PDB file of C-alpha atoms in Angstrom:
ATOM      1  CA  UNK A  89    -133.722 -47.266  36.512  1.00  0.00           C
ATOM      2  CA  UNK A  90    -134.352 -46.384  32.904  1.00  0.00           C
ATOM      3  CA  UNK A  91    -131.721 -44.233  31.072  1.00  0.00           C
ATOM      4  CA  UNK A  92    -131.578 -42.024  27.629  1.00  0.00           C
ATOM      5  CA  UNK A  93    -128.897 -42.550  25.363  1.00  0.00           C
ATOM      6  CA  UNK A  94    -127.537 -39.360  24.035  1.00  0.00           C
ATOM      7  CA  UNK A  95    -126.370 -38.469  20.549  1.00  0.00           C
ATOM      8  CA  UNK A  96    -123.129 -36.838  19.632  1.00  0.00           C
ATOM      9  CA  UNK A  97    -122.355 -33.970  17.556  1.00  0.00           C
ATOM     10  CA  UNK A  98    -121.386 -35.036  14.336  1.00  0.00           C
ATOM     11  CA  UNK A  99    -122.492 -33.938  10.862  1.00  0.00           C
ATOM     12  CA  UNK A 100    -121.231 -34.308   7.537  1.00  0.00           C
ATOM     13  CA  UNK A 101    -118.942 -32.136   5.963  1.00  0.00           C
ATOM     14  CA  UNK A 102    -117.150 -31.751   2.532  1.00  0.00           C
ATOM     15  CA  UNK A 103    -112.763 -31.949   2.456  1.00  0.00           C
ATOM     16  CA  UNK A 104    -111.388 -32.116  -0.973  1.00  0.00           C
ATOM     17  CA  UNK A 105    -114.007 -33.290  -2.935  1.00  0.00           C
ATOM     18  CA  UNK A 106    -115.237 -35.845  -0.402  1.00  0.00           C
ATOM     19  CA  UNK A 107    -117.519 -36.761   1.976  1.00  0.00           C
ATOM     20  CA  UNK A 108    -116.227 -36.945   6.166  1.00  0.00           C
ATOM     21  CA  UNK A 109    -117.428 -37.379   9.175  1.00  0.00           C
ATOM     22  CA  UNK A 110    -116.345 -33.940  11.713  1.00  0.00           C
ATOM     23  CA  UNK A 111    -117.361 -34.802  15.321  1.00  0.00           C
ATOM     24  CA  UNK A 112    -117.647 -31.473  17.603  1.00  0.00           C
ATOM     25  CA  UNK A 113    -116.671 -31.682  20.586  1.00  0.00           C
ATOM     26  CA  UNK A 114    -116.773 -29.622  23.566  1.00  0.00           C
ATOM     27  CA  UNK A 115    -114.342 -31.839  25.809  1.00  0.00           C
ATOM     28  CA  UNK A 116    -111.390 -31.189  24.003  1.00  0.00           C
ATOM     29  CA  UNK A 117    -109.305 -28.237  23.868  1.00  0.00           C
ATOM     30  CA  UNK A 118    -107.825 -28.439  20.528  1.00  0.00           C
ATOM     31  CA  UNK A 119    -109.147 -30.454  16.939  1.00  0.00           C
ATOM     32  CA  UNK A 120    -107.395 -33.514  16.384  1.00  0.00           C
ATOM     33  CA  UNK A 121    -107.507 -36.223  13.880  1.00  0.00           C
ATOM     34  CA  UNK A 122    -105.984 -39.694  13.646  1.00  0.00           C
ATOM     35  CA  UNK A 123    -102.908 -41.114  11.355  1.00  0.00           C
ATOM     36  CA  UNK A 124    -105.039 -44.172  10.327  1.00  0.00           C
ATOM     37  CA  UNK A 125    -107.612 -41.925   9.321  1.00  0.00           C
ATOM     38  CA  UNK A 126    -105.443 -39.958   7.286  1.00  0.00           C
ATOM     39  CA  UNK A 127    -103.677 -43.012   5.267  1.00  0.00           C
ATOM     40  CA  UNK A 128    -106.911 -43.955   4.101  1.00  0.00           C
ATOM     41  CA  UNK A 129    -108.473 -41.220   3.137  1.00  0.00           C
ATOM     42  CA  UNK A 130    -105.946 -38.398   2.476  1.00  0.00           C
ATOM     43  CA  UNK A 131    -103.013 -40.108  -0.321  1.00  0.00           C
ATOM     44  CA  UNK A 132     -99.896 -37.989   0.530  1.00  0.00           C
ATOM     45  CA  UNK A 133    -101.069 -36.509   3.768  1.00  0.00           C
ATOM     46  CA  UNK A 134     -97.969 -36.500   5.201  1.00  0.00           C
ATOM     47  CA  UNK A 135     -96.409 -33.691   2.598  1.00  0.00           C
ATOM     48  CA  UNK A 136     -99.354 -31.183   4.653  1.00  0.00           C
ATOM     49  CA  UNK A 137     -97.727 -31.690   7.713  1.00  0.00           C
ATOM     50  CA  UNK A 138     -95.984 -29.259  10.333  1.00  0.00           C
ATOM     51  CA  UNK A 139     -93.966 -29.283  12.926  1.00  0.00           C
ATOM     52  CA  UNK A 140     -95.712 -29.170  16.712  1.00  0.00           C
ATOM     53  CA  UNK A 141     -93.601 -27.784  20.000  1.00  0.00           C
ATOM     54  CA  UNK A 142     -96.161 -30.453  21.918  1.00  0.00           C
ATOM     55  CA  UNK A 143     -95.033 -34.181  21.572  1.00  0.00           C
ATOM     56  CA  UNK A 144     -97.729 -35.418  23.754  1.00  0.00           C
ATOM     57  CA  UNK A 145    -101.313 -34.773  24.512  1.00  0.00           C
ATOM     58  CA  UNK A 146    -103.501 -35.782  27.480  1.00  0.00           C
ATOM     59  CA  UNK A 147    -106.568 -37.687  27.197  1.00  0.00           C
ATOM     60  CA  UNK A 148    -109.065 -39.940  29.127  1.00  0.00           C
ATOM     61  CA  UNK A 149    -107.462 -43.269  27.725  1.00  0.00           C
ATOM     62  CA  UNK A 150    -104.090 -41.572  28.690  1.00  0.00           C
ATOM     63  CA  UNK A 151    -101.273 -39.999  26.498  1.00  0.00           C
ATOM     64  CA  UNK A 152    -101.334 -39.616  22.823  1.00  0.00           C
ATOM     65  CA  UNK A 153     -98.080 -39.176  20.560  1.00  0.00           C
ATOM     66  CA  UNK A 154     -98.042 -35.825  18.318  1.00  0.00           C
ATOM     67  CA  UNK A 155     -97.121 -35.976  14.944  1.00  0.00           C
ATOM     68  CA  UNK A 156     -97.309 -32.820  13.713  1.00  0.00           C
ATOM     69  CA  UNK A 157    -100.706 -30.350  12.799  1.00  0.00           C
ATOM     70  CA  UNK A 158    -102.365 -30.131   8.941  1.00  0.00           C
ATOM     71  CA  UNK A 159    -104.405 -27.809   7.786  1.00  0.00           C
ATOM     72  CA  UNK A 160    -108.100 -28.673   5.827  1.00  0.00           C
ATOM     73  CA  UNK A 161    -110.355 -26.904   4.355  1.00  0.00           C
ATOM     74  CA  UNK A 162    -113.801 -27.912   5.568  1.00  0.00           C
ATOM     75  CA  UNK A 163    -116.747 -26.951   3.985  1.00  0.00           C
ATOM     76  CA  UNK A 164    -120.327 -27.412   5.425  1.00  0.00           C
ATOM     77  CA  UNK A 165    -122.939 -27.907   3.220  1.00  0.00           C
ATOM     78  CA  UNK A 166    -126.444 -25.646   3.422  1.00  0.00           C
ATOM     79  CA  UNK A 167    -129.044 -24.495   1.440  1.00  0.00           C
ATOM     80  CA  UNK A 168    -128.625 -20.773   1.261  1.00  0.00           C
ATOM     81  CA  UNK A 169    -124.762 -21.305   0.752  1.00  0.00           C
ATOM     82  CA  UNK A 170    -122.381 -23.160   2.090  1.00  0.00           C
ATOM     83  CA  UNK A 171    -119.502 -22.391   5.061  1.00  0.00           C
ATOM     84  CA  UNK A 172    -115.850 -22.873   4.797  1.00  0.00           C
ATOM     85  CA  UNK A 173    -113.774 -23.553   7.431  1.00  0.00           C
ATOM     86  CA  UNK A 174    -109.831 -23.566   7.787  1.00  0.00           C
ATOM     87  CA  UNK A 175    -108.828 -25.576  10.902  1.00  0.00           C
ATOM     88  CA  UNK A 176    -105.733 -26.655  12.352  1.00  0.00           C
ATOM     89  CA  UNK A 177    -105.846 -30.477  12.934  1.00  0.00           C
ATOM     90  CA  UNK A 178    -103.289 -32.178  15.796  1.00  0.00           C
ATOM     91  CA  UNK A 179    -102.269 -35.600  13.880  1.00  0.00           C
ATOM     92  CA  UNK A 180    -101.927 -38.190  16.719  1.00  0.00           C
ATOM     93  CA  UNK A 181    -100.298 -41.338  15.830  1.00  0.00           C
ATOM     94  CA  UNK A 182    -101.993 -43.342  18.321  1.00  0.00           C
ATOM     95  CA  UNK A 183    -105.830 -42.154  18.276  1.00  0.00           C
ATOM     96  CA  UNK A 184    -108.885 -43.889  16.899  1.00  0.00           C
ATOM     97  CA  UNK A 185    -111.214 -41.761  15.976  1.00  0.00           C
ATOM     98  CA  UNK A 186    -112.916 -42.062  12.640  1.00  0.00           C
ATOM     99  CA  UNK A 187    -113.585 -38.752  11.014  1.00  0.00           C
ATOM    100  CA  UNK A 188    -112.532 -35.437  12.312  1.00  0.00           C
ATOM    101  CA  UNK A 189    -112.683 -34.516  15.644  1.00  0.00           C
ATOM    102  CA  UNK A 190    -113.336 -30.356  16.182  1.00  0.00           C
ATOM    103  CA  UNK A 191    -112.421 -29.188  19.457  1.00  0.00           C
ATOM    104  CA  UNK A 192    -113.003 -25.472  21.632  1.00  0.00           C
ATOM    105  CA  UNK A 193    -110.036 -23.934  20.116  1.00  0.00           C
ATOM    106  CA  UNK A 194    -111.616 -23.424  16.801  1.00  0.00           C
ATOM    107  CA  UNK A 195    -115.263 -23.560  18.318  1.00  0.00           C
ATOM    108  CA  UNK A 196    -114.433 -20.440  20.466  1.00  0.00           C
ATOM    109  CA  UNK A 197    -112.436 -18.644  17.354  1.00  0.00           C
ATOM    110  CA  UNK A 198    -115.713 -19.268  14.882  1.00  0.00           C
ATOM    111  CA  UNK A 199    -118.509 -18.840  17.231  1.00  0.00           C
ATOM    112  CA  UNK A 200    -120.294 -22.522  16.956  1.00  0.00           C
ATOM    113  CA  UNK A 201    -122.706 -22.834  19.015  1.00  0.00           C
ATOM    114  CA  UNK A 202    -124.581 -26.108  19.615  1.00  0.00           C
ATOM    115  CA  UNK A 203    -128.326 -26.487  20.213  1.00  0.00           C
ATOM    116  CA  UNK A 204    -129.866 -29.456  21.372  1.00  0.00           C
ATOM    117  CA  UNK A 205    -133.602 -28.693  20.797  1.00  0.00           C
ATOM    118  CA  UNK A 206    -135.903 -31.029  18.309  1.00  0.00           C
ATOM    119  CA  UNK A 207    -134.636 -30.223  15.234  1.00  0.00           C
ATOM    120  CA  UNK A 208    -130.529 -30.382  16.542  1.00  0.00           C
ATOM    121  CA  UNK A 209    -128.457 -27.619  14.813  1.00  0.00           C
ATOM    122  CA  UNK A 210    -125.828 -25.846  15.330  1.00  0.00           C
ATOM    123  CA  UNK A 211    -125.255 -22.207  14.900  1.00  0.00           C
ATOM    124  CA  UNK A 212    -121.810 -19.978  13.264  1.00  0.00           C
ATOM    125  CA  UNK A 213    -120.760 -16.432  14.396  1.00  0.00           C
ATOM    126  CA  UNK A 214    -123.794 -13.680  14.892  1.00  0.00           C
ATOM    127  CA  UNK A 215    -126.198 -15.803  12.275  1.00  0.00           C
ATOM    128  CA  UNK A 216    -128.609 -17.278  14.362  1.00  0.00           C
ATOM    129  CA  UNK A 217    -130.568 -17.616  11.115  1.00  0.00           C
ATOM    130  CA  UNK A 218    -128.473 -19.820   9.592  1.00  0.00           C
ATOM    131  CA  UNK A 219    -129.136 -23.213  11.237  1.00  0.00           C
ATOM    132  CA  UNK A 220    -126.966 -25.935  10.176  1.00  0.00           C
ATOM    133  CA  UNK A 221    -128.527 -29.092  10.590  1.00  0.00           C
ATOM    134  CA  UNK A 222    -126.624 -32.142  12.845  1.00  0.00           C
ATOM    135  CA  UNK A 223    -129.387 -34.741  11.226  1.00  0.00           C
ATOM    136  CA  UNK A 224    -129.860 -33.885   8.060  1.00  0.00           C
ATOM    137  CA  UNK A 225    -127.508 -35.065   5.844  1.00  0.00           C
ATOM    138  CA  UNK A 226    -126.194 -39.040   6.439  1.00  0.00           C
ATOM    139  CA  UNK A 227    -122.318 -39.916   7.065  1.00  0.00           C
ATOM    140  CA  UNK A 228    -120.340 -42.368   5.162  1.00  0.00           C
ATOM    141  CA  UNK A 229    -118.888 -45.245   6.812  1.00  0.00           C
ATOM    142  CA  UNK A 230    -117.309 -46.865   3.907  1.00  0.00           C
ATOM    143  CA  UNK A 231    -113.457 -47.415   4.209  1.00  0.00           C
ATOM    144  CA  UNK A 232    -112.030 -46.842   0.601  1.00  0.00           C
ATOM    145  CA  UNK A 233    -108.826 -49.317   1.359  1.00  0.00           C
ATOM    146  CA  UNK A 234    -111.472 -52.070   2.507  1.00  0.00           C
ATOM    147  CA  UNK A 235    -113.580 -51.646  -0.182  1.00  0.00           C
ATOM    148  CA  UNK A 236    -110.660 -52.319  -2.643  1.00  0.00           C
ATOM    149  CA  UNK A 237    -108.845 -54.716  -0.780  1.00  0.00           C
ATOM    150  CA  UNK A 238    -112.465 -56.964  -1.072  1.00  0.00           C
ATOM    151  CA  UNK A 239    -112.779 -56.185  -5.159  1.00  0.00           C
ATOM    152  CA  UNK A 240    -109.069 -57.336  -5.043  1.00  0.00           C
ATOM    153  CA  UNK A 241    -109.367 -60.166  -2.244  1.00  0.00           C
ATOM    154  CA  UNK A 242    -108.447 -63.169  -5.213  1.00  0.00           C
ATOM    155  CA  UNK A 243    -105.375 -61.294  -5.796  1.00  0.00           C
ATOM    156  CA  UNK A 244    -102.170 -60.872  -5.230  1.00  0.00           C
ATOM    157  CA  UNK A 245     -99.564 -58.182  -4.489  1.00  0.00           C
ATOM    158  CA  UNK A 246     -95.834 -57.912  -3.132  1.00  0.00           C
ATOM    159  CA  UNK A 247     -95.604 -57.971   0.926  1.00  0.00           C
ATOM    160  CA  UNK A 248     -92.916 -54.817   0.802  1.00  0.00           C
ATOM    161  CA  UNK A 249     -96.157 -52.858  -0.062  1.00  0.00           C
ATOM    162  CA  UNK A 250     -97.103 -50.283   2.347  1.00  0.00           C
ATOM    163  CA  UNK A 251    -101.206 -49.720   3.110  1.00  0.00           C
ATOM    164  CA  UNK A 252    -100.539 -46.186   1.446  1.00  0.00           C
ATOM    165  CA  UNK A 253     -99.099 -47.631  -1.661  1.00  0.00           C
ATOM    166  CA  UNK A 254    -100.999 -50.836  -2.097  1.00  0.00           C
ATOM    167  CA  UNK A 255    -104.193 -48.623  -2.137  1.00  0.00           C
ATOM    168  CA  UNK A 256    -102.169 -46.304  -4.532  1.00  0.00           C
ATOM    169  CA  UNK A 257    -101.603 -48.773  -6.955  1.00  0.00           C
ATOM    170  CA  UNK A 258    -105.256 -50.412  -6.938  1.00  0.00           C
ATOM    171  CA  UNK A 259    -106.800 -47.078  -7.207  1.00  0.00           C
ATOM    172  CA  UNK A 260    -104.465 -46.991 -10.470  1.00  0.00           C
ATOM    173  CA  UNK A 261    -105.995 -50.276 -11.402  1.00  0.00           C
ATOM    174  CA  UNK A 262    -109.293 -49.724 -10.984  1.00  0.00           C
ATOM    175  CA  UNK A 263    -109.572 -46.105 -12.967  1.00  0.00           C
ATOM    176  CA  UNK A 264    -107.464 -48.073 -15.760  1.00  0.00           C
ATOM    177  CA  UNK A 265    -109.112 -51.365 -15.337  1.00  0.00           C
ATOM    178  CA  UNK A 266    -111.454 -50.824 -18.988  1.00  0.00           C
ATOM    179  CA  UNK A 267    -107.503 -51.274 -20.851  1.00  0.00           C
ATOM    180  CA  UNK A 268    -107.006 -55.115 -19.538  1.00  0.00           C
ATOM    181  CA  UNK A 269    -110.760 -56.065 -17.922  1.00  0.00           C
ATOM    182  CA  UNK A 270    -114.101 -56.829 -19.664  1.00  0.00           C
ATOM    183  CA  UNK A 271    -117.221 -55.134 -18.292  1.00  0.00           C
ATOM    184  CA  UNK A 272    -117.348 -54.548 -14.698  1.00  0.00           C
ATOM    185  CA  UNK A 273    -115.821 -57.875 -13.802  1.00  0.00           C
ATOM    186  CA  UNK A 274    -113.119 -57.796 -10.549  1.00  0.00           C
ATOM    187  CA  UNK A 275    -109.739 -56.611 -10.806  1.00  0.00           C
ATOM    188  CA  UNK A 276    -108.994 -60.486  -9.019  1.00  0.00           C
ATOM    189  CA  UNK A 277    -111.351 -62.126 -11.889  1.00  0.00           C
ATOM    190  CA  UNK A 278    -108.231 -61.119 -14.312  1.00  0.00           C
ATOM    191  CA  UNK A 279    -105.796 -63.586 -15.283  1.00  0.00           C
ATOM    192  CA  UNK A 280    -102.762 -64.720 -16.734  1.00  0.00           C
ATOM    193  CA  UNK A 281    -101.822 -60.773 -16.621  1.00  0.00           C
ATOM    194  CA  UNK A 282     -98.631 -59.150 -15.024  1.00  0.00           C
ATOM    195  CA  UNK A 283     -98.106 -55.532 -14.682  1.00  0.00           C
ATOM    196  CA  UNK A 284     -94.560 -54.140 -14.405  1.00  0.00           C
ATOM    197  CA  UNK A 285     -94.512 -50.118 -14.277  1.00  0.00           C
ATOM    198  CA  UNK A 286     -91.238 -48.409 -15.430  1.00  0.00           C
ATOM    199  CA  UNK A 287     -89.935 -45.073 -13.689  1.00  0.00           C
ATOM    200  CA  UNK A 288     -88.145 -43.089 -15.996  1.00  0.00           C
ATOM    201  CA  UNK A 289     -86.583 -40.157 -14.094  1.00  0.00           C
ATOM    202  CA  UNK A 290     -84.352 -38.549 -16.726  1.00  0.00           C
ATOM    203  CA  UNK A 291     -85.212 -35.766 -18.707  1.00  0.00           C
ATOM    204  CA  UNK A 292     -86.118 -35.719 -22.015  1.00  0.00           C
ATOM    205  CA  UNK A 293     -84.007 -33.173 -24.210  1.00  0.00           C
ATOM    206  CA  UNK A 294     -86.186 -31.475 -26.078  1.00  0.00           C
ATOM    207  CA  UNK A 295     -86.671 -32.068 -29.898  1.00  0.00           C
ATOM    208  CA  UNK A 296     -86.311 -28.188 -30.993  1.00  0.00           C
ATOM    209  CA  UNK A 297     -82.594 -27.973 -29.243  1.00  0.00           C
ATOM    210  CA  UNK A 298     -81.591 -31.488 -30.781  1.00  0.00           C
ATOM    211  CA  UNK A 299     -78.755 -31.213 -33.423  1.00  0.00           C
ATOM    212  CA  UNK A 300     -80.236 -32.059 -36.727  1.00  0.00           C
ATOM    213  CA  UNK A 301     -78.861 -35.369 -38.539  1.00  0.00           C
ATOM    214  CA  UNK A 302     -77.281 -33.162 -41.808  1.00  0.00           C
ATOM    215  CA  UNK A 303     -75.852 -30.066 -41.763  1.00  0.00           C
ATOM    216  CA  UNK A 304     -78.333 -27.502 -43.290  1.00  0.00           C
ATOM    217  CA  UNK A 305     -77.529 -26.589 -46.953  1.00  0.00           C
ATOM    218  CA  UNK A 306     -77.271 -22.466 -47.472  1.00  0.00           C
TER     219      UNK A 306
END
């Protein structure tokens, strides 16, 4: 017996200057979005992040561990101006979900509607109008920490480094890379080059309030 294969709802939307998957989703009862997801796209994600009363959520695979909820912006893009969003994302340590996952709570509070017709769209508050396309615009499936882990696959870096601060440090590299590289060569091409970064956490005192070497003459 011959079957169709559906599509989900997913569309591309912008968060911080970037390009990111947001699935909608009419199974789940509040928006959620995965810790691995975070440390590789959001640097310093965890400074967003409040405190939950729920530990645990539910789900078909079983349960999940809470972390905490964030807060992004989303904005989705459209011709005759574009839509901003403010959800409340669940951070689950355990998931596996790449992109954002929008569930009924905030479907319900914005009025999305979905509509599965030719041309799928979905559909904000009283503006019928204003369709906002599911098809139209293609997601990215790049993973930046892949991408310059395989630029930077000859290298070598310390095993204490975390995923969050080895990509940290190669973005560093690579927006610096013109001061030690030639061309567009790869950071792992370099060599006989060490790089040792100093910290210095004390204050400077500032020249205007610094005692002058001779007393001043009257």
């Amino acid at each position: 017996m011959a079957y169709i294969h559906g599509k989900a709802t997913e569309m591309t939307v912008c968060i911080d200057n970037a390009q990111h998957p947001l699935i909608i989703d009419s199974g789940a009862h509040c928006s959620i979005v995965a810790r691995g997801y975070l440390d590789n796209h959001f640097p310093n994600w965890e400074k967003q992040v409040l405190p939950t009363k729920e530990k645990s959520f539910k789900s078909a695979s079983g349960k999940m561990t809470s972390i905490g909820t964030i807060i992004k912006e989303i904005i989705i893009p459209h011709r005759k101006g574009n839509i901003r969003l403010n959800p409340v994302f669940v951070v689950l340590d355990d998931a596996h979900i790449q992109g954002l996952l929008l569930g009924t709570d905030y479907q319900r509070m914005y009025g999305i509607d979905i509509h599965n017709s030719k041309k799928r769209h979905i559909t904000i508050g009283t503006n019928r109008e204003k369709k906002l396309s599911l098809d139209m615009y293609q997601i990215s499936t790049h993973d930046p920490l892949s991408e310059l882990l395989n630029e930077f696959r000859e290298g070598q870096s310390s095993t204490t480094l975390t995923s969050k601060q080895k990509f940290s440090l190669l973005k560093m590299l690579r927006k610096n890379r013109q001061e030690f590289s030639i061309g567009e060569e790869p950071l792992a091409k370099i060599r006989g080059l060490d790089i040792e970064l100093y910290l210095d956490v004390e204050r400077p005192y500032p020249p205007m309030q610094r005692r002058p070497p001779y007393p001043e003459s009257l």
